[in-house]
XYZ file of N, CA, C and O in Angstrom:
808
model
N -5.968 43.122 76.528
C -6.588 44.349 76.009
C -5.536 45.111 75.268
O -4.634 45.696 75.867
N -5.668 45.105 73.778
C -4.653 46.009 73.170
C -4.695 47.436 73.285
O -5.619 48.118 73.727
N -3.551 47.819 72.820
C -3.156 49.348 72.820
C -4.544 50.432 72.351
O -5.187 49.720 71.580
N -5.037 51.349 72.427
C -5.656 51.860 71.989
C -7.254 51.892 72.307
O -8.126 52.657 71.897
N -7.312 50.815 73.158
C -9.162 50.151 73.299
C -9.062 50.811 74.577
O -8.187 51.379 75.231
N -10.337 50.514 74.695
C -10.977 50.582 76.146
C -11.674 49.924 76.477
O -12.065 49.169 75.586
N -12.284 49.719 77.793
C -13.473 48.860 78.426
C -14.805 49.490 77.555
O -15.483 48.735 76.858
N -15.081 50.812 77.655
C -16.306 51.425 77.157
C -16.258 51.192 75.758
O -17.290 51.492 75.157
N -15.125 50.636 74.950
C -15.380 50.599 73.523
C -16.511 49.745 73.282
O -16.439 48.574 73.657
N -17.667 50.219 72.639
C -18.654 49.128 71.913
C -18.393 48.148 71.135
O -18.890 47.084 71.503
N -17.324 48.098 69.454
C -17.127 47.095 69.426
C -16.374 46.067 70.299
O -16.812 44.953 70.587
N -15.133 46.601 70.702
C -14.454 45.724 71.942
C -15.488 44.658 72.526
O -15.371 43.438 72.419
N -16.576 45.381 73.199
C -17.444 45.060 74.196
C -18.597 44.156 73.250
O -19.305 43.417 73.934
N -18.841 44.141 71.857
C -19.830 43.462 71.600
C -18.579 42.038 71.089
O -19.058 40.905 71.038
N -17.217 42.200 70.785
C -15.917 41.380 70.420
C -16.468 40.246 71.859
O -17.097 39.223 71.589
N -16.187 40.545 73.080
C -15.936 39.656 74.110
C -17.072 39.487 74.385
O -16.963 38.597 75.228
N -18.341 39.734 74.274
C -19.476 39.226 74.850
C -20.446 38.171 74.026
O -21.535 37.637 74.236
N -19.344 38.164 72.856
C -19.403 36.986 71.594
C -18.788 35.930 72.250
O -19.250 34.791 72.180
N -17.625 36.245 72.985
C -17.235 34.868 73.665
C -16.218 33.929 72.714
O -15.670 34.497 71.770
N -15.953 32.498 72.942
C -15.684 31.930 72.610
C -15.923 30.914 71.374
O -15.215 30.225 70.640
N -17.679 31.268 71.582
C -18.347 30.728 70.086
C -17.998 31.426 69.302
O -17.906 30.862 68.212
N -17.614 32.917 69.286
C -17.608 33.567 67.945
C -16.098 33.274 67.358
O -15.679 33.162 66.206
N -15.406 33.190 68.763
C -13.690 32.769 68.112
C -13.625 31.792 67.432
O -13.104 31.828 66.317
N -14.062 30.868 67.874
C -14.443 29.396 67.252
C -15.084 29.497 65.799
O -14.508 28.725 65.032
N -15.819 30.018 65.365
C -16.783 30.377 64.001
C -15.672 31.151 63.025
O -15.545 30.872 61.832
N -14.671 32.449 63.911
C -13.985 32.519 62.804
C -12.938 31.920 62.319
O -12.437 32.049 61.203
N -12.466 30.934 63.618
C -11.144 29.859 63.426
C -11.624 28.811 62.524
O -10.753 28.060 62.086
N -12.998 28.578 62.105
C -13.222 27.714 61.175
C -13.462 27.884 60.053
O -13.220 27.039 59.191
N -14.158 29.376 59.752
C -14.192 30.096 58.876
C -12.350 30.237 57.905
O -11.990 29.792 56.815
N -11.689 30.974 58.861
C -10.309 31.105 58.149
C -9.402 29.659 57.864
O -8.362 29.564 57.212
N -9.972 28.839 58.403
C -9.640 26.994 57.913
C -10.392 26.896 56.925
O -9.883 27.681 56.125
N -10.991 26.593 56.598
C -12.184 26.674 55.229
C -11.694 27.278 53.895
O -11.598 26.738 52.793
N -11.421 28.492 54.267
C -11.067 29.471 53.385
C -9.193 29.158 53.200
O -8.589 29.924 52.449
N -8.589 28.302 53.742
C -7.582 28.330 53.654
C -7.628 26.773 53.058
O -6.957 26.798 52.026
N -8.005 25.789 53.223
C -8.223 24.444 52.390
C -8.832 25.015 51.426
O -8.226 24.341 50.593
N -9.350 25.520 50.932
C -10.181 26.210 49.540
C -9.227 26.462 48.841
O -9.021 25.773 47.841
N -8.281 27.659 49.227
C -7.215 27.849 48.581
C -6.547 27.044 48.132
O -6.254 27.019 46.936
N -5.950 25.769 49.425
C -5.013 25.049 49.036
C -5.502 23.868 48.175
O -4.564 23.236 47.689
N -6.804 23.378 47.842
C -7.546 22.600 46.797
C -7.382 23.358 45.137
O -7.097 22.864 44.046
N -7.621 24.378 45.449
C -7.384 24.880 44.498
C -5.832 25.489 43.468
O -5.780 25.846 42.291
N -4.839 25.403 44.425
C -3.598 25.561 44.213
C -3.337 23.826 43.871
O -3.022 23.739 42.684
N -3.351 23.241 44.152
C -3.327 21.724 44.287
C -3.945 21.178 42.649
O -3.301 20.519 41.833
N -5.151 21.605 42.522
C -5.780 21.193 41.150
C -5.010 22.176 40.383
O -4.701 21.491 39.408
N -4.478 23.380 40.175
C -3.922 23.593 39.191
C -2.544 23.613 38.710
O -2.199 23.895 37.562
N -1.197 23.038 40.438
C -0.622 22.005 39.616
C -0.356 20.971 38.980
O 0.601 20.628 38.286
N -1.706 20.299 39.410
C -1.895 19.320 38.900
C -2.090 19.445 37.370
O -1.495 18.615 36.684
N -2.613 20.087 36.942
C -2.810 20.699 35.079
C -1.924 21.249 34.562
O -1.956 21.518 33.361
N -0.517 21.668 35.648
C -0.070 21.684 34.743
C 0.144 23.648 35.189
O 1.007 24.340 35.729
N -0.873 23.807 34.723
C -1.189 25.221 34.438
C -2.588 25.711 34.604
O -3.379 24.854 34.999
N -3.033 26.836 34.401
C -4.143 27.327 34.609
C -4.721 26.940 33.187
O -4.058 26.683 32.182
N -6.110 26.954 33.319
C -6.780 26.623 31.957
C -6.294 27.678 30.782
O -6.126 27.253 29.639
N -6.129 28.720 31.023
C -6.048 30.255 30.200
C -4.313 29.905 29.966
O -3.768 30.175 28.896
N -3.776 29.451 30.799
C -1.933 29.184 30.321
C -2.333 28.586 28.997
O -3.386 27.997 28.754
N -1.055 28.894 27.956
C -0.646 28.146 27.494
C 0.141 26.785 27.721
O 1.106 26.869 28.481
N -0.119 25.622 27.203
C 0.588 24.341 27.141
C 0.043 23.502 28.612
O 0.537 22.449 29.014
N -1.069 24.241 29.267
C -1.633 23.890 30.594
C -2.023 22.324 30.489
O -1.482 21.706 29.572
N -2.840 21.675 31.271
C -3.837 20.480 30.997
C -4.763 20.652 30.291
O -5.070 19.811 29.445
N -5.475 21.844 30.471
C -6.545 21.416 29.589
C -6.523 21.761 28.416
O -7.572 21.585 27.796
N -5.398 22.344 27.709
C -5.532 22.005 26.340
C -4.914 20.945 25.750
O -5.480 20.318 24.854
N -3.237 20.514 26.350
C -2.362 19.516 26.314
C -3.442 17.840 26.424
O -3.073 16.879 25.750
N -4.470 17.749 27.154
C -5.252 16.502 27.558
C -5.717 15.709 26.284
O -6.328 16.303 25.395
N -5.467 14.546 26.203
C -6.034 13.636 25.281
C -7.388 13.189 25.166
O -7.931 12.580 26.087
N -7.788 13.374 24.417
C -9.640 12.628 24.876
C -9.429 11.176 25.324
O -8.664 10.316 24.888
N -10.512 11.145 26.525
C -10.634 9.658 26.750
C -9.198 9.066 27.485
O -9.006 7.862 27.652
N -8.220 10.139 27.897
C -6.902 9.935 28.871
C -6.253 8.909 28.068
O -5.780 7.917 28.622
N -6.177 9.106 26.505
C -4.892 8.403 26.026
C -3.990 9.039 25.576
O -4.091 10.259 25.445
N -2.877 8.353 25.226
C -1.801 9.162 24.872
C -1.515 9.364 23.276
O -1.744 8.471 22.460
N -1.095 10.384 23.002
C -1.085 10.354 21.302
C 0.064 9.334 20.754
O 1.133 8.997 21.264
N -0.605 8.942 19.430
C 0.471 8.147 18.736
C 1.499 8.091 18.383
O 1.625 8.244 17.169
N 2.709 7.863 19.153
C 3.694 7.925 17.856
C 3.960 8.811 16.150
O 3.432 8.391 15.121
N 4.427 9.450 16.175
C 4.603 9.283 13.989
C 5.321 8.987 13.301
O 6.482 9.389 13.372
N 4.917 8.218 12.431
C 5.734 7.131 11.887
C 6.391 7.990 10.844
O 5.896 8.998 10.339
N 7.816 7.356 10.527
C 8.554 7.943 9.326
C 8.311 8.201 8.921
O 7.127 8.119 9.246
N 8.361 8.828 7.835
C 8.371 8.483 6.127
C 9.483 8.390 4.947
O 9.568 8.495 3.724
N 10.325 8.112 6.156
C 11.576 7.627 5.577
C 11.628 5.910 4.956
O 11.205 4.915 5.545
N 12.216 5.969 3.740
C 12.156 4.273 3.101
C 12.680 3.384 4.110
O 13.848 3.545 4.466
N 11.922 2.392 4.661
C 13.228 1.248 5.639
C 14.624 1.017 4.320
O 14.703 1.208 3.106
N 15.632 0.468 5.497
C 16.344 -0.029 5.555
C 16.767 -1.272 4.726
O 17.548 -1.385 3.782
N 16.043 -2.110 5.348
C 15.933 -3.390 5.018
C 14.092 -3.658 4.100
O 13.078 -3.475 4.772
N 14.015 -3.973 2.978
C 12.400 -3.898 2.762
C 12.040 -5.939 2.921
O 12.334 -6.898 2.207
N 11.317 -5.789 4.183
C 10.854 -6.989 4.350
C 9.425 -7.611 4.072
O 9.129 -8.735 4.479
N 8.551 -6.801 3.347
C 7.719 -7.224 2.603
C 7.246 -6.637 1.306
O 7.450 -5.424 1.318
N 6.645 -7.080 0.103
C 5.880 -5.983 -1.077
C 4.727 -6.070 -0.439
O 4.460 -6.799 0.517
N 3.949 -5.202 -1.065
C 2.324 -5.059 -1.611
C 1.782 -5.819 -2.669
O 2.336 -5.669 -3.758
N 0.881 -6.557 -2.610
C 0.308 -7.311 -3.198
C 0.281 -6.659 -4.664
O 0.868 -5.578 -4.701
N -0.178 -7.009 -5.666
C 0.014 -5.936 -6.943
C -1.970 -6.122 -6.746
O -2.699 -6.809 -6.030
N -2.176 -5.130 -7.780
C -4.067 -5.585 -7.975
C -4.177 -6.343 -8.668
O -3.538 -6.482 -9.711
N -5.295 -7.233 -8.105
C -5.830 -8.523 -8.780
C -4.236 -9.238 -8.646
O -3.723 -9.758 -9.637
N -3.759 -9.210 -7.747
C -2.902 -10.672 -7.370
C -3.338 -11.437 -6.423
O -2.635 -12.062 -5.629
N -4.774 -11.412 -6.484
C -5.236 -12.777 -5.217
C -5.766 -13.897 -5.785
O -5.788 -13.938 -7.015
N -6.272 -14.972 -5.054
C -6.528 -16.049 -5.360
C -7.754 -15.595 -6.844
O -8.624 -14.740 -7.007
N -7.072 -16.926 -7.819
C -7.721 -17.175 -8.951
C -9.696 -17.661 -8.950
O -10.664 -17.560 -9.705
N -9.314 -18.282 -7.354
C -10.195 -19.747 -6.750
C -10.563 -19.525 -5.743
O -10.064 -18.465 -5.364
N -11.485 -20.134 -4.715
C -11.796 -20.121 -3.592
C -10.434 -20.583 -2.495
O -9.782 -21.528 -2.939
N -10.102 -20.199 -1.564
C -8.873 -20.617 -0.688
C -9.657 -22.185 -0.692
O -8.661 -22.886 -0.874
N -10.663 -23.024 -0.615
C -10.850 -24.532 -0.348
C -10.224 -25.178 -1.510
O -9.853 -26.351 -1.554
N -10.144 -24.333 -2.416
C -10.068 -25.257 -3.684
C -8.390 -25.599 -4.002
O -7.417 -24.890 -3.745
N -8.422 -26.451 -4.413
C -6.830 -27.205 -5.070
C -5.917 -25.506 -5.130
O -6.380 -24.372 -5.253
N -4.451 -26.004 -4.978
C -3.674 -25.509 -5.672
C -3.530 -25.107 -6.871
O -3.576 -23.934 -7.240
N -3.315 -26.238 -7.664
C -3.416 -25.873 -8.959
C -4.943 -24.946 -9.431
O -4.802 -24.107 -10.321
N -6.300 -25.127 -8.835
C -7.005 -24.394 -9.239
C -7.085 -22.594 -9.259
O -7.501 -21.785 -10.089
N -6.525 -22.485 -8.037
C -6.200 -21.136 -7.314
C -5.214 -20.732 -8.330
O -5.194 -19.518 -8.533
N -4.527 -21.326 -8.905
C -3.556 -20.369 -9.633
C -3.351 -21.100 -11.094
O -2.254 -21.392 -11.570
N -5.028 -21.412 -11.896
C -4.959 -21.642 -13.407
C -4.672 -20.506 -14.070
O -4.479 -20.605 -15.282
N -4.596 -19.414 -13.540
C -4.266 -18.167 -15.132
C -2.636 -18.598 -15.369
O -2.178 -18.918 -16.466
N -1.731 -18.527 -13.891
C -0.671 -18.672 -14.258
C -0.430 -20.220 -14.777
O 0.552 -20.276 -15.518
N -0.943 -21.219 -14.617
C -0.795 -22.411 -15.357
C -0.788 -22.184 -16.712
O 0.219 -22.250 -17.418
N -2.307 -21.822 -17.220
C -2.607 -21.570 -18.206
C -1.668 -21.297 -19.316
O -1.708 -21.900 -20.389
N -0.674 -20.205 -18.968
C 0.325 -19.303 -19.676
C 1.175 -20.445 -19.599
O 1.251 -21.056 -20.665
N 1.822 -20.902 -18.674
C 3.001 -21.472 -18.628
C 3.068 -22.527 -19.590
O 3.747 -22.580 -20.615
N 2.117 -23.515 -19.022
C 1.608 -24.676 -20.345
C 1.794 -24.683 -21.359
O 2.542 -25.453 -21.963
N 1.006 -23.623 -21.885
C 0.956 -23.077 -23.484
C 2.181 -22.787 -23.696
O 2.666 -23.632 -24.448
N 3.212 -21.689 -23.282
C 4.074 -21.714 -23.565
C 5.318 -22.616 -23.840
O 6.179 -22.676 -24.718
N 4.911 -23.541 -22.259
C 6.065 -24.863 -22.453
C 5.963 -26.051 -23.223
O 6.675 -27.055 -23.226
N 4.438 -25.608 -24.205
C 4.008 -27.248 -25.111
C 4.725 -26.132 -26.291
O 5.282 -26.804 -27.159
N 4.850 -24.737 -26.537
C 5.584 -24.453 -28.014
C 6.935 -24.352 -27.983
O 7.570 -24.003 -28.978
N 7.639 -24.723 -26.539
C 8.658 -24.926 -26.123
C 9.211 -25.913 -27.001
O 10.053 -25.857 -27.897
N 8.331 -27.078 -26.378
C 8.712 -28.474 -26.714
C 8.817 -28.901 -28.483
O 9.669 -29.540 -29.100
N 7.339 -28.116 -28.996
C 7.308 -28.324 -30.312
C 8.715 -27.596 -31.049
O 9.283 -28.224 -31.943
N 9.091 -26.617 -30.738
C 10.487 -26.432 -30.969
C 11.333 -27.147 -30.645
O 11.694 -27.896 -31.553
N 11.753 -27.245 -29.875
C 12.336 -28.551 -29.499
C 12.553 -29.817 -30.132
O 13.744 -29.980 -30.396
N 11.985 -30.547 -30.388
C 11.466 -31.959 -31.096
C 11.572 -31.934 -32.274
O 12.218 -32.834 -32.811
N 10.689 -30.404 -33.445
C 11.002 -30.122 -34.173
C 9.860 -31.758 -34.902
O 10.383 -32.572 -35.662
N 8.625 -31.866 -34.527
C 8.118 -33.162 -35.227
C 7.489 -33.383 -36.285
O 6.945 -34.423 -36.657
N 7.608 -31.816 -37.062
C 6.598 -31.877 -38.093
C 7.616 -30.361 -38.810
O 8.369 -29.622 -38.176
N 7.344 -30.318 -39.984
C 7.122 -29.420 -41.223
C 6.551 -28.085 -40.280
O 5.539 -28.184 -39.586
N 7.405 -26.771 -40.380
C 7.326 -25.462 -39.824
C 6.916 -26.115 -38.438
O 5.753 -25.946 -38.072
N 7.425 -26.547 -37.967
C 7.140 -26.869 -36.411
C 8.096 -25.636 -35.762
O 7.474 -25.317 -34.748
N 8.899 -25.067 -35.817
C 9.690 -23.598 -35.254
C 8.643 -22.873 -35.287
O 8.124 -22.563 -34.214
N 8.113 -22.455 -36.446
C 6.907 -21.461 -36.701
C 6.202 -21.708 -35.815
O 6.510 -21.326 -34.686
N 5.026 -22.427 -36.043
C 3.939 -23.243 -35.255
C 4.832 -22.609 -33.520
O 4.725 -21.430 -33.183
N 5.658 -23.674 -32.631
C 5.887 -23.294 -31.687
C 5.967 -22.265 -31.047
O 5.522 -22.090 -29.912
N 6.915 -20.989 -32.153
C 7.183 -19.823 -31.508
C 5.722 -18.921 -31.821
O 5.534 -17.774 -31.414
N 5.140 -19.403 -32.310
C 3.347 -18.619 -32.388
C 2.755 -18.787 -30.920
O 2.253 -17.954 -30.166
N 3.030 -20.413 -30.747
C 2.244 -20.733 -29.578
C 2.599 -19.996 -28.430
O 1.808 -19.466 -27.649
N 4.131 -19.988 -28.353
C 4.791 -19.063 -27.417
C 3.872 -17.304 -27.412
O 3.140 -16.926 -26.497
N 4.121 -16.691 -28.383
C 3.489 -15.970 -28.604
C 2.390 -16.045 -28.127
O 2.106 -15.355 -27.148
N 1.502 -16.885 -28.684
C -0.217 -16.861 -28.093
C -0.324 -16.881 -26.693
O -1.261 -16.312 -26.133
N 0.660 -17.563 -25.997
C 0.765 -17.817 -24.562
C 0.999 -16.085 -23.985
O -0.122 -15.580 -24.045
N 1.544 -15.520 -23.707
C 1.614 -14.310 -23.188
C 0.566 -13.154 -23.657
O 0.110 -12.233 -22.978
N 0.239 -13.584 -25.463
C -0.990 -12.422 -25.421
C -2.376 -13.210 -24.444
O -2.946 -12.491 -23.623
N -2.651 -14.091 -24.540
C -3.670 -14.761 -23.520
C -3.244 -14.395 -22.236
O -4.194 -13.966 -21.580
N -2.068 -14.401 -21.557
C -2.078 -13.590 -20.115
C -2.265 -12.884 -20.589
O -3.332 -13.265 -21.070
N -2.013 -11.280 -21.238
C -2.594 -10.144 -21.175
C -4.353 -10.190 -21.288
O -5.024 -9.355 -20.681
N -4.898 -11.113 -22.017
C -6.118 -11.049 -21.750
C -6.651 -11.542 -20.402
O -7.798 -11.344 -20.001
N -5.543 -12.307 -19.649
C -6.200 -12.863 -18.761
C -6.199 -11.896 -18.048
O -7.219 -11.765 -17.371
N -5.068 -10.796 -17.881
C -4.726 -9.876 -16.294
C -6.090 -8.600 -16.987
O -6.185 -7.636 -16.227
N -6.730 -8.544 -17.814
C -7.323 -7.692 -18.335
C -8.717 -8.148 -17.871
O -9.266 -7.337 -17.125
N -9.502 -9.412 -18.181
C -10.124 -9.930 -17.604
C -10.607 -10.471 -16.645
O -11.752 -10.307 -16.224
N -9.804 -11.147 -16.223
C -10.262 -11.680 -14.832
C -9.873 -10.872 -13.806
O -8.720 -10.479 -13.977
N -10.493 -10.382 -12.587
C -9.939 -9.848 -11.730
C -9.024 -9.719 -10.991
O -8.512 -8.654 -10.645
N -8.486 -11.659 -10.418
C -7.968 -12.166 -9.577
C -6.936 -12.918 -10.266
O -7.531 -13.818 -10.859
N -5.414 -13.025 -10.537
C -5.084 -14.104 -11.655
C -3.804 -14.599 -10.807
O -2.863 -15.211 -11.314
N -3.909 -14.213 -9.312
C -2.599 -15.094 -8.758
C -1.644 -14.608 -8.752
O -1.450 -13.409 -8.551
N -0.707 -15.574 -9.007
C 0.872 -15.078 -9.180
C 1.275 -14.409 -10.815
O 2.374 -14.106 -11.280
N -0.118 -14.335 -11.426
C 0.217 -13.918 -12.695
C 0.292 -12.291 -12.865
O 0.526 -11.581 -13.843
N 0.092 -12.099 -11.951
C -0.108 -10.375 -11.574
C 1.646 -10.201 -11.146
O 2.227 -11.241 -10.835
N 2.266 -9.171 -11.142
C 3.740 -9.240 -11.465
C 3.990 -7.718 -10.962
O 4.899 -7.621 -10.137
N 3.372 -6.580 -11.301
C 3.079 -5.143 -11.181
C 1.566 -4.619 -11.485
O 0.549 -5.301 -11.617
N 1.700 -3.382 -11.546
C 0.030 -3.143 -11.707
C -0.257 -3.722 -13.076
O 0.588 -4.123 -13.877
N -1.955 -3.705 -13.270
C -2.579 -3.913 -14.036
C -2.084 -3.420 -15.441
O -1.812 -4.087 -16.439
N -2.057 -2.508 -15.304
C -1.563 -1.439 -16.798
C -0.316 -2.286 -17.283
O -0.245 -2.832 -18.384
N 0.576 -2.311 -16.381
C 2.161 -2.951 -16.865
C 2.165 -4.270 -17.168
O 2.941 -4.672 -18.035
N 1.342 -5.112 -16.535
C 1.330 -6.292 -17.217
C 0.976 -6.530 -18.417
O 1.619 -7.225 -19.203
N -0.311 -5.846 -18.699
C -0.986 -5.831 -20.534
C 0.392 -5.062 -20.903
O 1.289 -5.810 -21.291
N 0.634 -3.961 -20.854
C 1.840 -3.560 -21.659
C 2.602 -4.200 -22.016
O 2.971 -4.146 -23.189
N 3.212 -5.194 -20.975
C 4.302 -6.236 -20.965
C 3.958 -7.540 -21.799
O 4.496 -7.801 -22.875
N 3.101 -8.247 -21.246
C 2.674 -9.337 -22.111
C 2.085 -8.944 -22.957
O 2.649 -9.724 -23.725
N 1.022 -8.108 -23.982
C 1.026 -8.380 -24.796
C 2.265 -7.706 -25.722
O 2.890 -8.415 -26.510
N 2.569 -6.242 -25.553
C 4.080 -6.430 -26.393
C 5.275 -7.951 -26.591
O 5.816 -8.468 -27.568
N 5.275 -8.148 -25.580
C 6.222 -9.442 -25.835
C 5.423 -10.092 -26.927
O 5.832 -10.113 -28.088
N 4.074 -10.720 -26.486
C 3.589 -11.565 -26.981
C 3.303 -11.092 -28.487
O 3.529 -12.002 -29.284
N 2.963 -10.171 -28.943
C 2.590 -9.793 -30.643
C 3.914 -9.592 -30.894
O 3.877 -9.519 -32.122
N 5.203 -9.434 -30.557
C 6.059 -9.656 -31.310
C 7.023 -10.891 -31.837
O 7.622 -10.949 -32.911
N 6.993 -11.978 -30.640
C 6.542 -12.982 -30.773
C 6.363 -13.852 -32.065
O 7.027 -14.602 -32.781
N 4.780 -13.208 -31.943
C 3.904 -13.972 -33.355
C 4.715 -13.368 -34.257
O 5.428 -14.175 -34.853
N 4.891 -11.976 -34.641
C 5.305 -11.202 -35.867
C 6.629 -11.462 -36.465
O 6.796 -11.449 -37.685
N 7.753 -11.744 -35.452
C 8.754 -12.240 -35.669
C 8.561 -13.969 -36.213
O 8.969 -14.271 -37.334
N 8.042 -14.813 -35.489
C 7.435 -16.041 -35.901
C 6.997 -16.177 -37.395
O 7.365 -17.117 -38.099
N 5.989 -14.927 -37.931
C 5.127 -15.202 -39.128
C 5.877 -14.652 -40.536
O 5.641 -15.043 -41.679
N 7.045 -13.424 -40.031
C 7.907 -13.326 -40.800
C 9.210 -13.844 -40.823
O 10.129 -13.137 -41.238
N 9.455 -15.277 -40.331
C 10.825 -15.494 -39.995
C 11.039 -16.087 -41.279
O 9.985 -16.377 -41.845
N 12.250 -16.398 -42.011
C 12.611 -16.798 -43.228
C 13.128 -18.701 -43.478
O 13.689 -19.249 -42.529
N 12.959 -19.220 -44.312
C 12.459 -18.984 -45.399
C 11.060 -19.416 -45.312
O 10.580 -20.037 -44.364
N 10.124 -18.849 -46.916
C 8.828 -18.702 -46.849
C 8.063 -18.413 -45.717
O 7.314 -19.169 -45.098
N 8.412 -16.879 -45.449
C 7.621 -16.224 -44.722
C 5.732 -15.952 -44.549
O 4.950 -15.330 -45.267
N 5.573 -16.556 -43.563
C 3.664 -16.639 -43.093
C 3.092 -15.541 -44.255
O 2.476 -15.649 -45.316
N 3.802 -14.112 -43.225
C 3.620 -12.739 -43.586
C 4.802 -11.914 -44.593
O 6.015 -12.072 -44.457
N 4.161 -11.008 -45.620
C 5.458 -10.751 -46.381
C 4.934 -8.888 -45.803
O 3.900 -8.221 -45.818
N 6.115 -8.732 -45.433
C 6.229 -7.110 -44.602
C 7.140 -6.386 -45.603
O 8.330 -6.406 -45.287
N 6.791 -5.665 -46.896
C 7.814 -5.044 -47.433
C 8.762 -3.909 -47.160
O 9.857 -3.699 -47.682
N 7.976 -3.054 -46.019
C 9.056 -2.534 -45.490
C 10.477 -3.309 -45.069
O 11.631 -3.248 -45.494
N 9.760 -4.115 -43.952
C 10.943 -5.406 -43.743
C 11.977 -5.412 -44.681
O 13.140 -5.027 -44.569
N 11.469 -5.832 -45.483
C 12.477 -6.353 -46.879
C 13.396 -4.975 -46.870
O 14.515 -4.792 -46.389
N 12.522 -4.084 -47.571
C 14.044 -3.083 -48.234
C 14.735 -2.426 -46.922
O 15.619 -1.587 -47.093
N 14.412 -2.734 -45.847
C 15.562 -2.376 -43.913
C 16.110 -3.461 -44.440
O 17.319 -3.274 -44.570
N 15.700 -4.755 -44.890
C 17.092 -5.597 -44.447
C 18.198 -5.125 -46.372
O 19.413 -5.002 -46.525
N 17.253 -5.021 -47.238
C 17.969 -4.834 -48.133
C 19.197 -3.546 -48.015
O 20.372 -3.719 -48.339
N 18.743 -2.502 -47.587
C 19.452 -1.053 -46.982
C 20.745 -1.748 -45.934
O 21.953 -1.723 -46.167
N 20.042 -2.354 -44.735
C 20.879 -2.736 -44.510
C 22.654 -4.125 -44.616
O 23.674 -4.247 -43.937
N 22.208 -4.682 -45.582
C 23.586 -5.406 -46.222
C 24.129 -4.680 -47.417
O 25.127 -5.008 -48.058
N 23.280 -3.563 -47.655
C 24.259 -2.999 -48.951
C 25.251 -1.976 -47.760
O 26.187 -1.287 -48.168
């Protein structure tokens, strides 16, 4: 009986005539209420933080519990161990078909070029230089028509689209032009030509 009570106190008296069931009800009561707490202290270190924290779990959380990616450089490697295909550098042909079919544009060119090779070369006929270095010529403006045309031209693709026509056909029309004005009895008579070279030996 603590300090201050009495026997005649009413609550006192309605306290002990509760007995032991009522002690019992609140010893389970204040267990309850004390695992509550500690579930709940428990789930929110687990996050980390409270939802309302900053940098807590639930904003930090990945959808679907994965982890974010990596980010990749964007620094140039080191070492460059592969290119990029250029456009229209894929097969000419179906992958079943021959080798040589898969890659006729670049045949095409080469051929031509290496039969005005030869005709230079051999030299078997009257303006056969001419004749050859035309063919040469014709050979590279035909790749430019080819990388212009066809979609797919193989290994004849080199850089983009644009740079190849630039490339082959400049080479190639100068080529011919040099070819049709080469001396003596020139194909083509270019009079500018003439008085540059005349200007130039005086």
């Amino acid at each position: 009986m603590g300090a201050g009570t009495s026997p005649a106190d009413p609550a006192s008296a309605g306290r002990e005539a509760d007995g032991p069931d009522s002690a019992a009800e609140g010893g389970s009561t204040a267990t309850g209420n004390t695992q509550a707490d500690g579930g709940a202290e428990a789930g929110r270190s687990a996050n980390g933080s409270e939802a309302g924290e900053p940098g807590g779990g639930a904003t930090s959380a990945e959808p679907d519990g994965e982890a974010a990616a990596p980010r990749r450089s964007r620094r140039f490697p080191l070492f460059t161990r592969d290119t990029a295909r250029p456009e229209g550098g894929g097969r000419a042909a179906p992958g079943d078909a021959p080798a040589p079919a898969r890659q006729w544009p670049l045949l095409t060119v080469l051929c031509t070029a290496g039969a005005g090779l030869l005709i230079v070369a051999l030299d078997p006929f009257a303006e056969a230089f001419r004749i050859g270095t035309i063919l040469i010529g014709a050979a590279l403006i035909a790749g430019a028509v080819l990388r212009w045309v066809v979609p797919s031209v193989g290994m004849l693709a080199v850089r983009s689209r644009f740079t190849d026509l630039v490339t082959y056909g400049l080479m190639g029309t100068l080529i011919v032009l040099l070819a049709l004005v080469a001396q003596p009895k020139p194909w083509l008579d270019v009079p500018i030509l003439e008085d540059a070279v005349r200007f130039t030996i005086r």
